[in-house]
Amino acid sequence: MIRLSSFPLTSLVLPILFFCCFWGDAQKVSSQSLLDELGQEELMVRPVSSTFKDTRIINVQSNETPGANVLHFVIAHRFGQINEGAYALWGLDNASMRMAFDYGITDRLCFGIARSTYQKTFEGSLKWRALRQNTDNSIPFSITLYSVSMANGLRWSDPNRENNFRHRLSYTHQAIITKKWGQKLSLALIPSITHRNLVESLSDSHDQWTLGGGGRYKVSNRASINLEYHYLLAGLPDASVNSLSIGMDIETGGHVFQLHMTNSQGMFERAFLTETNGTWKDGAVFFGFNLSRVFDF
Amino acid sequence: MTREGSVRFYSSTPIEDIEAVNGQVTGLITDEGEFAFRVPILAFRFEKALMEEHFNENYLESTMYPNGSFEGRIADWNQGLKDGMWHDVTATGTLNIHGVEQPRTIPSKLKWSDDAWAIESNFQIAPADHNISIPKLVRNKIAETLDVSIQAILNPR
């Protein structure tokens, strides 16, 4: 069941406002003398490029996909909670890892596989740029659709129960709506639904709804500050909290480094959308990074 | 106006060769030997999608500076050039790339055929001259000077 009645409106308004308050654009063109006679400049209409530096904002997918025939490899770490203190070197002693390969079939469609040490999870995903923002804003925003299936690889917690493979599976489907304003600012609005085949108890919902907001602001040609927030809408376990991450992208040729602090430990959608339980005010946050590299074929 | 024009540039280093082609050059030449070319930066096509993205986003900033241009006059202009043969000429003018203007003198070849000028030129551009900075980390992948070649057929104005 979806319950939409009980959530505080103010928290929901934030990601929407975040997205909407910058609508509108302006472009100027200048030309001179003999160049004027070349006729009216026809500004080329193309899809807007580099709305985000990488295929992820921090945890969540961005609108970007690898180009056709490009293999995009990401290795990501989340260290332990920083409030573990000096004994665990503020979390650095413990790391969970995720490895992912995404392959661009076309410039708009890619598939991916991934493995996380967190709950020994395998992922298979499809990502499609359904709509791409245009340089002349005739299409004012982009919509990318992302679907991922996640398989928990842990041993069964109760071997005596009837355990089927489908009980390991969960799915997340999301629409990533993005808009780039000028050269520096890009924002995203990301509604997601997560479905798990197996839940802890009869009273738990199989479907969880979240609404995310994200963005980046370029501080130089090769670096940006990123922010990401997911608001829990409905169907979530009581222990879950909203996921909030802040980070920085640094691009160096074919690599993108993303460094961040996040209260989510898991790096796949079900985990960071619906199973986040670290709280910022207690310092229960994780330092981590994503490192991506592209290979052309 | 140009009937057809293309420009390509080539960057060669021991680590990586980068080449881009742009078939959307427009240009004109007057009876007095004045000329203007315009090159839409977004129309450069690269072998790899990421190169094109970095070219536009990080180096040429093509949303801010959508066109490159070269405007000036043929220094040694005379009507005798119209004899249907290739002639070596010198184009003197202002090269504007990335919003930075540089005075340039570029040797070119010119030929009058039928009712249009064919023009060919090879020259070099240094990104640093146009305030295009290349970070240390990738400096060994991008040449300090790029070889540029342009070919166009221009209708006289």
Short mmCIF file of N, CA, C and O in Angstrom, two decimals, chain B residues 33-154:
data_model
loop_
_atom_site.label_atom_id
_atom_site.label_comp_id
_atom_site.label_asym_id
_atom_site.label_seq_id
_atom_site.Cartn_x
_atom_site.Cartn_y
_atom_site.Cartn_z
N GLY B 33 39.28 41.61 -51.94
CA GLY B 33 40.20 40.72 -51.25
C GLY B 33 40.00 40.65 -49.75
O GLY B 33 40.85 40.13 -49.03
N GLU B 34 38.88 41.16 -49.30
CA GLU B 34 38.59 41.00 -47.87
C GLU B 34 37.82 39.71 -47.67
O GLU B 34 37.02 39.31 -48.50
N PHE B 35 38.09 39.10 -46.53
CA PHE B 35 37.44 37.80 -46.32
C PHE B 35 37.01 37.64 -44.86
O PHE B 35 37.48 38.37 -43.96
N ALA B 36 36.11 36.70 -44.65
CA ALA B 36 35.72 36.34 -43.28
C ALA B 36 35.34 34.86 -43.27
O ALA B 36 34.68 34.38 -44.20
N PHE B 37 35.79 34.16 -42.24
CA PHE B 37 35.41 32.77 -42.03
C PHE B 37 34.79 32.62 -40.65
O PHE B 37 35.21 33.29 -39.71
N ARG B 38 33.85 31.75 -40.58
CA ARG B 38 33.31 31.45 -39.25
C ARG B 38 33.18 29.94 -39.09
O ARG B 38 32.72 29.24 -39.99
N VAL B 39 33.57 29.46 -37.93
CA VAL B 39 33.58 28.03 -37.64
C VAL B 39 32.79 27.77 -36.35
O VAL B 39 33.21 28.22 -35.29
N PRO B 40 31.64 27.11 -36.45
CA PRO B 40 30.91 26.79 -35.22
C PRO B 40 31.63 25.70 -34.44
O PRO B 40 31.83 24.58 -34.94
N ILE B 41 32.07 26.04 -33.23
CA ILE B 41 32.93 25.14 -32.47
C ILE B 41 32.23 23.81 -32.14
O ILE B 41 32.84 22.74 -32.15
N LEU B 42 30.93 23.90 -31.91
CA LEU B 42 30.20 22.67 -31.55
C LEU B 42 30.14 21.66 -32.68
O LEU B 42 29.76 20.52 -32.47
N ALA B 43 30.52 22.09 -33.90
CA ALA B 43 30.41 21.17 -35.03
C ALA B 43 31.68 20.34 -35.25
O ALA B 43 31.75 19.57 -36.19
N PHE B 44 32.66 20.48 -34.39
CA PHE B 44 33.84 19.62 -34.51
C PHE B 44 33.49 18.20 -34.08
O PHE B 44 32.87 18.00 -33.03
N ARG B 45 33.86 17.24 -34.91
CA ARG B 45 33.58 15.85 -34.60
C ARG B 45 34.89 15.11 -34.31
O ARG B 45 35.84 15.22 -35.09
N PHE B 46 34.88 14.38 -33.21
CA PHE B 46 36.06 13.64 -32.77
C PHE B 46 35.80 12.14 -32.88
O PHE B 46 34.66 11.69 -32.97
N GLU B 47 36.88 11.41 -32.78
CA GLU B 47 36.76 9.95 -32.82
C GLU B 47 36.04 9.45 -31.57
O GLU B 47 35.20 8.56 -31.64
N LYS B 48 36.37 10.02 -30.43
CA LYS B 48 35.78 9.55 -29.17
C LYS B 48 34.82 10.59 -28.61
O LYS B 48 35.13 11.79 -28.59
N ALA B 49 33.69 10.11 -28.12
CA ALA B 49 32.66 11.01 -27.60
C ALA B 49 33.20 11.87 -26.46
O ALA B 49 32.90 13.06 -26.35
N LEU B 50 34.03 11.26 -25.62
CA LEU B 50 34.53 11.98 -24.45
C LEU B 50 35.48 13.12 -24.85
O LEU B 50 35.51 14.17 -24.21
N MET B 51 36.24 12.89 -25.94
CA MET B 51 37.12 13.96 -26.42
C MET B 51 36.29 15.18 -26.82
O MET B 51 36.64 16.31 -26.51
N GLU B 52 35.19 14.89 -27.52
CA GLU B 52 34.34 15.98 -27.99
C GLU B 52 33.74 16.73 -26.80
O GLU B 52 33.68 17.96 -26.78
N GLU B 53 33.34 15.97 -25.80
CA GLU B 53 32.77 16.59 -24.61
C GLU B 53 33.80 17.46 -23.90
O GLU B 53 33.52 18.61 -23.54
N HIS B 54 34.99 16.93 -23.72
CA HIS B 54 36.03 17.70 -23.04
C HIS B 54 36.43 18.93 -23.86
O HIS B 54 36.66 20.01 -23.31
N PHE B 55 36.50 18.76 -25.16
CA PHE B 55 36.83 19.87 -26.06
C PHE B 55 35.87 21.03 -25.85
O PHE B 55 36.27 22.18 -25.67
N ASN B 56 34.57 20.71 -25.84
CA ASN B 56 33.55 21.75 -25.70
C ASN B 56 33.42 22.27 -24.28
O ASN B 56 33.23 23.46 -24.05
N GLU B 57 33.52 21.37 -23.31
CA GLU B 57 33.26 21.75 -21.93
C GLU B 57 34.48 22.38 -21.26
O GLU B 57 34.35 23.37 -20.56
N ASN B 58 35.63 21.77 -21.45
CA ASN B 58 36.79 22.15 -20.65
C ASN B 58 37.75 23.09 -21.36
O ASN B 58 38.43 23.87 -20.72
N TYR B 59 37.81 22.97 -22.68
CA TYR B 59 38.85 23.72 -23.38
C TYR B 59 38.29 24.91 -24.15
O TYR B 59 38.63 26.04 -23.89
N LEU B 60 37.38 24.64 -25.10
CA LEU B 60 36.88 25.73 -25.93
C LEU B 60 35.69 26.46 -25.29
O LEU B 60 35.31 27.53 -25.74
N GLU B 61 35.09 25.88 -24.26
CA GLU B 61 33.93 26.47 -23.60
C GLU B 61 32.93 26.99 -24.63
O GLU B 61 32.58 28.17 -24.67
N SER B 62 32.47 26.07 -25.47
CA SER B 62 31.78 26.47 -26.70
C SER B 62 30.38 27.02 -26.47
O SER B 62 29.81 27.61 -27.38
N THR B 63 29.83 26.87 -25.30
CA THR B 63 28.56 27.54 -25.04
C THR B 63 28.78 29.04 -24.87
O THR B 63 28.01 29.87 -25.34
N MET B 64 29.90 29.37 -24.22
CA MET B 64 30.24 30.78 -24.03
C MET B 64 30.80 31.40 -25.31
O MET B 64 30.54 32.55 -25.62
N TYR B 65 31.61 30.62 -26.02
CA TYR B 65 32.26 31.11 -27.25
C TYR B 65 31.88 30.17 -28.39
O TYR B 65 32.66 29.29 -28.76
N PRO B 66 30.68 30.34 -28.96
CA PRO B 66 30.18 29.33 -29.90
C PRO B 66 30.91 29.29 -31.25
O PRO B 66 30.83 28.28 -31.93
N ASN B 67 31.60 30.39 -31.61
CA ASN B 67 32.24 30.42 -32.93
C ASN B 67 33.70 30.82 -32.85
O ASN B 67 34.09 31.63 -32.03
N GLY B 68 34.46 30.21 -33.76
CA GLY B 68 35.79 30.73 -34.04
C GLY B 68 35.68 31.51 -35.35
O GLY B 68 34.81 31.24 -36.18
N SER B 69 36.56 32.51 -35.56
CA SER B 69 36.47 33.26 -36.82
C SER B 69 37.85 33.75 -37.23
O SER B 69 38.77 33.88 -36.42
N PHE B 70 37.97 34.00 -38.51
CA PHE B 70 39.18 34.62 -39.05
C PHE B 70 38.72 35.64 -40.07
O PHE B 70 38.01 35.32 -41.01
N GLU B 71 39.10 36.89 -39.86
CA GLU B 71 38.60 37.98 -40.68
C GLU B 71 39.76 38.89 -41.04
O GLU B 71 40.56 39.23 -40.18
N GLY B 72 39.84 39.26 -42.31
CA GLY B 72 40.95 40.14 -42.70
C GLY B 72 40.97 40.35 -44.20
O GLY B 72 39.93 40.37 -44.85
N ARG B 73 42.18 40.50 -44.74
CA ARG B 73 42.26 40.69 -46.19
C ARG B 73 43.46 39.91 -46.74
O ARG B 73 44.40 39.59 -46.03
N ILE B 74 43.38 39.62 -48.03
CA ILE B 74 44.49 38.99 -48.71
C ILE B 74 45.50 40.09 -49.02
O ILE B 74 45.19 41.05 -49.75
N ALA B 75 46.68 39.99 -48.45
CA ALA B 75 47.64 41.09 -48.51
C ALA B 75 48.06 41.39 -49.95
O ALA B 75 48.16 42.55 -50.34
N ASP B 76 48.29 40.34 -50.71
CA ASP B 76 48.80 40.56 -52.07
C ASP B 76 47.69 40.38 -53.11
O ASP B 76 47.83 39.68 -54.10
N TRP B 77 46.54 41.00 -52.85
CA TRP B 77 45.36 40.83 -53.70
C TRP B 77 45.52 41.57 -55.03
O TRP B 77 45.97 42.70 -55.08
N ASN B 78 45.22 40.93 -56.15
CA ASN B 78 45.08 41.61 -57.43
C ASN B 78 44.21 40.77 -58.35
O ASN B 78 44.05 39.57 -58.15
N GLN B 79 43.65 41.41 -59.37
CA GLN B 79 42.71 40.72 -60.26
C GLN B 79 43.39 39.61 -61.08
O GLN B 79 42.74 38.74 -61.61
N GLY B 80 44.73 39.69 -61.15
CA GLY B 80 45.46 38.66 -61.87
C GLY B 80 45.34 37.28 -61.24
O GLY B 80 45.65 36.27 -61.87
N LEU B 81 44.90 37.24 -59.99
CA LEU B 81 44.72 35.96 -59.31
C LEU B 81 43.63 35.11 -59.97
O LEU B 81 43.55 33.91 -59.76
N LYS B 82 42.82 35.77 -60.81
CA LYS B 82 41.66 35.09 -61.38
C LYS B 82 41.99 34.30 -62.66
O LYS B 82 41.12 34.08 -63.50
N ASP B 83 43.27 33.90 -62.82
CA ASP B 83 43.64 33.24 -64.07
C ASP B 83 43.41 31.74 -64.06
O ASP B 83 43.81 31.03 -64.97
N GLY B 84 42.78 31.24 -63.02
CA GLY B 84 42.44 29.81 -62.99
C GLY B 84 43.56 28.92 -62.49
O GLY B 84 43.45 27.70 -62.53
N MET B 85 44.66 29.51 -62.01
CA MET B 85 45.76 28.71 -61.46
C MET B 85 45.79 28.86 -59.93
O MET B 85 45.23 29.80 -59.38
N TRP B 86 46.48 27.93 -59.28
CA TRP B 86 46.71 28.09 -57.84
C TRP B 86 47.74 29.19 -57.60
O TRP B 86 48.76 29.24 -58.30
N HIS B 87 47.45 30.05 -56.64
CA HIS B 87 48.40 31.10 -56.28
C HIS B 87 48.66 31.05 -54.79
O HIS B 87 47.75 30.85 -54.00
N ASP B 88 49.93 31.26 -54.43
CA ASP B 88 50.25 31.41 -53.02
C ASP B 88 49.97 32.84 -52.61
O ASP B 88 50.47 33.78 -53.24
N VAL B 89 49.15 33.01 -51.61
CA VAL B 89 48.83 34.36 -51.13
C VAL B 89 49.03 34.41 -49.62
O VAL B 89 49.29 33.39 -48.98
N THR B 90 48.91 35.59 -49.08
CA THR B 90 49.06 35.76 -47.64
C THR B 90 47.78 36.38 -47.07
O THR B 90 47.38 37.46 -47.50
N ALA B 91 47.17 35.70 -46.16
CA ALA B 91 45.96 36.21 -45.52
C ALA B 91 46.34 36.85 -44.20
O ALA B 91 46.95 36.21 -43.35
N THR B 92 46.02 38.11 -44.06
CA THR B 92 46.35 38.83 -42.84
C THR B 92 45.06 39.25 -42.15
O THR B 92 44.17 39.80 -42.79
N GLY B 93 44.96 38.95 -40.88
CA GLY B 93 43.72 39.32 -40.22
C GLY B 93 43.72 38.95 -38.75
O GLY B 93 44.78 38.79 -38.12
N THR B 94 42.54 38.82 -38.22
CA THR B 94 42.35 38.57 -36.80
C THR B 94 41.72 37.20 -36.61
O THR B 94 40.63 36.94 -37.12
N LEU B 95 42.42 36.37 -35.89
CA LEU B 95 41.91 35.03 -35.58
C LEU B 95 41.30 35.07 -34.19
O LEU B 95 41.98 35.40 -33.21
N ASN B 96 40.02 34.75 -34.14
CA ASN B 96 39.33 34.77 -32.84
C ASN B 96 38.91 33.35 -32.47
O ASN B 96 38.09 32.74 -33.13
N ILE B 97 39.52 32.86 -31.42
CA ILE B 97 39.15 31.54 -30.89
C ILE B 97 39.02 31.68 -29.38
O ILE B 97 39.84 32.35 -28.75
N HIS B 98 37.99 31.09 -28.82
CA HIS B 98 37.80 31.11 -27.37
C HIS B 98 37.72 32.55 -26.86
O HIS B 98 38.15 32.86 -25.75
N GLY B 99 37.20 33.44 -27.73
CA GLY B 99 37.03 34.83 -27.32
C GLY B 99 38.31 35.62 -27.26
O GLY B 99 38.30 36.78 -26.85
N VAL B 100 39.42 35.02 -27.69
CA VAL B 100 40.71 35.72 -27.64
C VAL B 100 41.18 35.99 -29.06
O VAL B 100 41.32 35.08 -29.87
N GLU B 101 41.40 37.26 -29.37
CA GLU B 101 41.81 37.65 -30.72
C GLU B 101 43.33 37.69 -30.84
O GLU B 101 44.01 38.19 -29.94
N GLN B 102 43.81 37.15 -31.93
CA GLN B 102 45.25 37.19 -32.23
C GLN B 102 45.42 37.68 -33.66
O GLN B 102 44.77 37.17 -34.56
N PRO B 103 46.31 38.66 -33.88
CA PRO B 103 46.64 39.02 -35.26
C PRO B 103 47.45 37.90 -35.89
O PRO B 103 48.39 37.40 -35.27
N ARG B 104 47.04 37.47 -37.08
CA ARG B 104 47.76 36.36 -37.71
C ARG B 104 48.02 36.65 -39.19
O ARG B 104 47.20 37.31 -39.85
N THR B 105 49.13 36.18 -39.67
CA THR B 105 49.43 36.21 -41.09
C THR B 105 49.59 34.76 -41.54
O THR B 105 50.50 34.07 -41.06
N ILE B 106 48.68 34.32 -42.39
CA ILE B 106 48.63 32.90 -42.70
C ILE B 106 48.78 32.68 -44.20
O ILE B 106 47.99 33.17 -45.00
N PRO B 107 49.85 31.96 -44.60
CA PRO B 107 50.02 31.66 -46.02
C PRO B 107 48.90 30.73 -46.50
O PRO B 107 48.55 29.77 -45.79
N SER B 108 48.35 31.04 -47.65
CA SER B 108 47.22 30.26 -48.16
C SER B 108 47.38 30.08 -49.66
O SER B 108 48.21 30.73 -50.30
N LYS B 109 46.54 29.23 -50.20
CA LYS B 109 46.51 29.04 -51.65
C LYS B 109 45.12 29.35 -52.16
O LYS B 109 44.12 29.00 -51.52
N LEU B 110 45.10 29.99 -53.31
CA LEU B 110 43.84 30.49 -53.84
C LEU B 110 43.75 30.14 -55.31
O LEU B 110 44.74 30.20 -56.04
N LYS B 111 42.56 29.77 -55.76
CA LYS B 111 42.39 29.48 -57.19
C LYS B 111 40.98 29.86 -57.61
O LYS B 111 40.00 29.54 -56.93
N TRP B 112 40.89 30.58 -58.74
CA TRP B 112 39.58 30.94 -59.28
C TRP B 112 39.17 29.83 -60.24
O TRP B 112 39.87 29.54 -61.19
N SER B 113 38.07 29.18 -59.97
CA SER B 113 37.63 28.18 -60.93
C SER B 113 36.14 28.36 -61.15
O SER B 113 35.37 28.46 -60.19
N ASP B 114 35.78 28.41 -62.42
CA ASP B 114 34.40 28.69 -62.81
C ASP B 114 33.95 30.02 -62.23
O ASP B 114 34.38 31.06 -62.68
N ASP B 115 33.15 29.96 -61.19
CA ASP B 115 32.66 31.22 -60.66
C ASP B 115 32.88 31.32 -59.15
O ASP B 115 32.14 31.98 -58.46
N ALA B 116 33.89 30.60 -58.67
CA ALA B 116 34.08 30.61 -57.22
C ALA B 116 35.56 30.51 -56.89
O ALA B 116 36.38 30.08 -57.70
N TRP B 117 35.91 30.92 -55.67
CA TRP B 117 37.28 30.80 -55.18
C TRP B 117 37.43 29.49 -54.41
O TRP B 117 36.63 29.19 -53.54
N ALA B 118 38.50 28.77 -54.79
CA ALA B 118 38.88 27.63 -53.94
C ALA B 118 40.02 28.11 -53.07
O ALA B 118 40.93 28.79 -53.54
N ILE B 119 39.95 27.77 -51.80
CA ILE B 119 41.00 28.22 -50.90
C ILE B 119 41.47 27.06 -50.04
O ILE B 119 40.69 26.20 -49.65
N GLU B 120 42.77 27.02 -49.84
CA GLU B 120 43.37 25.97 -49.01
C GLU B 120 44.43 26.59 -48.13
O GLU B 120 45.18 27.46 -48.58
N SER B 121 44.49 26.13 -46.91
CA SER B 121 45.52 26.68 -46.03
C SER B 121 45.86 25.68 -44.94
O SER B 121 45.01 24.94 -44.46
N ASN B 122 47.14 25.66 -44.61
CA ASN B 122 47.61 24.87 -43.46
C ASN B 122 48.36 25.80 -42.52
O ASN B 122 49.20 26.57 -42.98
N PHE B 123 48.03 25.74 -41.27
CA PHE B 123 48.73 26.60 -40.32
C PHE B 123 48.66 25.97 -38.95
O PHE B 123 48.13 24.86 -38.78
N GLN B 124 49.20 26.67 -37.97
CA GLN B 124 49.22 26.13 -36.61
C GLN B 124 48.54 27.08 -35.64
O GLN B 124 48.56 28.30 -35.83
N ILE B 125 47.94 26.48 -34.64
CA ILE B 125 47.35 27.27 -33.56
C ILE B 125 47.88 26.73 -32.24
O ILE B 125 47.88 25.52 -32.02
N ALA B 126 48.32 27.64 -31.39
CA ALA B 126 48.74 27.23 -30.05
C ALA B 126 47.59 27.54 -29.07
O ALA B 126 47.19 28.69 -28.96
N PRO B 127 47.06 26.53 -28.41
CA PRO B 127 45.96 26.78 -27.46
C PRO B 127 46.29 27.89 -26.46
O PRO B 127 45.43 28.70 -26.14
N ALA B 128 47.55 27.93 -26.03
CA ALA B 128 47.93 28.93 -25.03
C ALA B 128 47.72 30.35 -25.54
O ALA B 128 47.40 31.26 -24.77
N ASP B 129 47.88 30.57 -26.86
CA ASP B 129 47.68 31.91 -27.43
C ASP B 129 46.23 32.37 -27.30
O ASP B 129 45.94 33.56 -27.43
N HIS B 130 45.33 31.43 -27.12
CA HIS B 130 43.92 31.79 -27.04
C HIS B 130 43.36 31.52 -25.64
O HIS B 130 42.17 31.25 -25.48
N ASN B 131 44.26 31.56 -24.70
CA ASN B 131 43.84 31.43 -23.30
C ASN B 131 43.12 30.10 -23.03
O ASN B 131 42.18 30.04 -22.26
N ILE B 132 43.57 29.06 -23.73
CA ILE B 132 43.01 27.73 -23.49
C ILE B 132 44.05 26.98 -22.67
O ILE B 132 45.11 26.60 -23.18
N SER B 133 43.77 26.80 -21.41
CA SER B 133 44.80 26.21 -20.56
C SER B 133 44.61 24.69 -20.51
O SER B 133 43.51 24.18 -20.48
N ILE B 134 45.71 24.01 -20.51
CA ILE B 134 45.72 22.55 -20.50
C ILE B 134 46.37 22.11 -19.20
O ILE B 134 47.52 22.46 -18.92
N PRO B 135 45.63 21.39 -18.36
CA PRO B 135 46.19 21.03 -17.06
C PRO B 135 47.41 20.12 -17.19
O PRO B 135 47.53 19.36 -18.14
N LYS B 136 48.29 20.24 -16.22
CA LYS B 136 49.54 19.46 -16.24
C LYS B 136 49.31 17.98 -16.49
O LYS B 136 50.03 17.33 -17.21
N LEU B 137 48.25 17.47 -15.87
CA LEU B 137 48.00 16.03 -15.89
C LEU B 137 47.78 15.48 -17.30
O LEU B 137 48.06 14.32 -17.57
N VAL B 138 47.25 16.31 -18.21
CA VAL B 138 47.00 15.81 -19.56
C VAL B 138 47.91 16.48 -20.59
O VAL B 138 47.72 16.34 -21.78
N ARG B 139 48.90 17.22 -20.08
CA ARG B 139 49.73 18.01 -20.99
C ARG B 139 50.52 17.13 -21.97
O ARG B 139 50.82 17.54 -23.07
N ASN B 140 50.82 15.91 -21.55
CA ASN B 140 51.55 15.04 -22.49
C ASN B 140 50.64 14.36 -23.50
O ASN B 140 51.08 13.59 -24.32
N LYS B 141 49.34 14.63 -23.43
CA LYS B 141 48.41 14.04 -24.40
C LYS B 141 47.94 15.06 -25.44
O LYS B 141 47.32 14.70 -26.43
N ILE B 142 48.16 16.33 -25.17
CA ILE B 142 47.68 17.37 -26.08
C ILE B 142 48.87 18.21 -26.52
O ILE B 142 49.63 18.71 -25.70
N ALA B 143 49.04 18.33 -27.83
CA ALA B 143 50.21 19.03 -28.37
C ALA B 143 50.15 20.52 -28.04
O ALA B 143 49.07 21.09 -27.89
N GLU B 144 51.34 21.14 -27.93
CA GLU B 144 51.38 22.57 -27.64
C GLU B 144 50.94 23.41 -28.82
O GLU B 144 50.45 24.52 -28.67
N THR B 145 51.16 22.86 -30.02
CA THR B 145 50.61 23.53 -31.21
C THR B 145 49.83 22.49 -32.02
O THR B 145 50.26 21.35 -32.17
N LEU B 146 48.68 22.92 -32.50
CA LEU B 146 47.82 22.04 -33.29
C LEU B 146 48.01 22.38 -34.77
O LEU B 146 48.12 23.55 -35.13
N ASP B 147 48.05 21.35 -35.60
CA ASP B 147 48.08 21.57 -37.04
C ASP B 147 46.65 21.70 -37.54
O ASP B 147 45.82 20.84 -37.29
N VAL B 148 46.42 22.80 -38.25
CA VAL B 148 45.07 23.07 -38.72
C VAL B 148 45.09 23.12 -40.24
O VAL B 148 46.01 23.68 -40.84
N SER B 149 44.11 22.51 -40.87
CA SER B 149 44.00 22.68 -42.32
C SER B 149 42.56 23.05 -42.65
O SER B 149 41.61 22.56 -42.03
N ILE B 150 42.45 23.95 -43.63
CA ILE B 150 41.12 24.41 -44.02
C ILE B 150 41.01 24.34 -45.54
O ILE B 150 41.98 24.62 -46.26
N GLN B 151 39.85 23.91 -45.98
CA GLN B 151 39.57 23.88 -47.42
C GLN B 151 38.18 24.43 -47.61
O GLN B 151 37.26 24.02 -46.90
N ALA B 152 38.03 25.32 -48.57
CA ALA B 152 36.69 25.88 -48.77
C ALA B 152 36.53 26.34 -50.22
O ALA B 152 37.51 26.66 -50.90
N ILE B 153 35.31 26.33 -50.66
CA ILE B 153 34.98 26.95 -51.95
C ILE B 153 34.06 28.11 -51.64
O ILE B 153 33.00 27.93 -51.03
N LEU B 154 34.50 29.31 -52.02
CA LEU B 154 33.75 30.50 -51.65
C LEU B 154 33.18 31.17 -52.90
O LEU B 154 33.88 31.32 -53.89
#
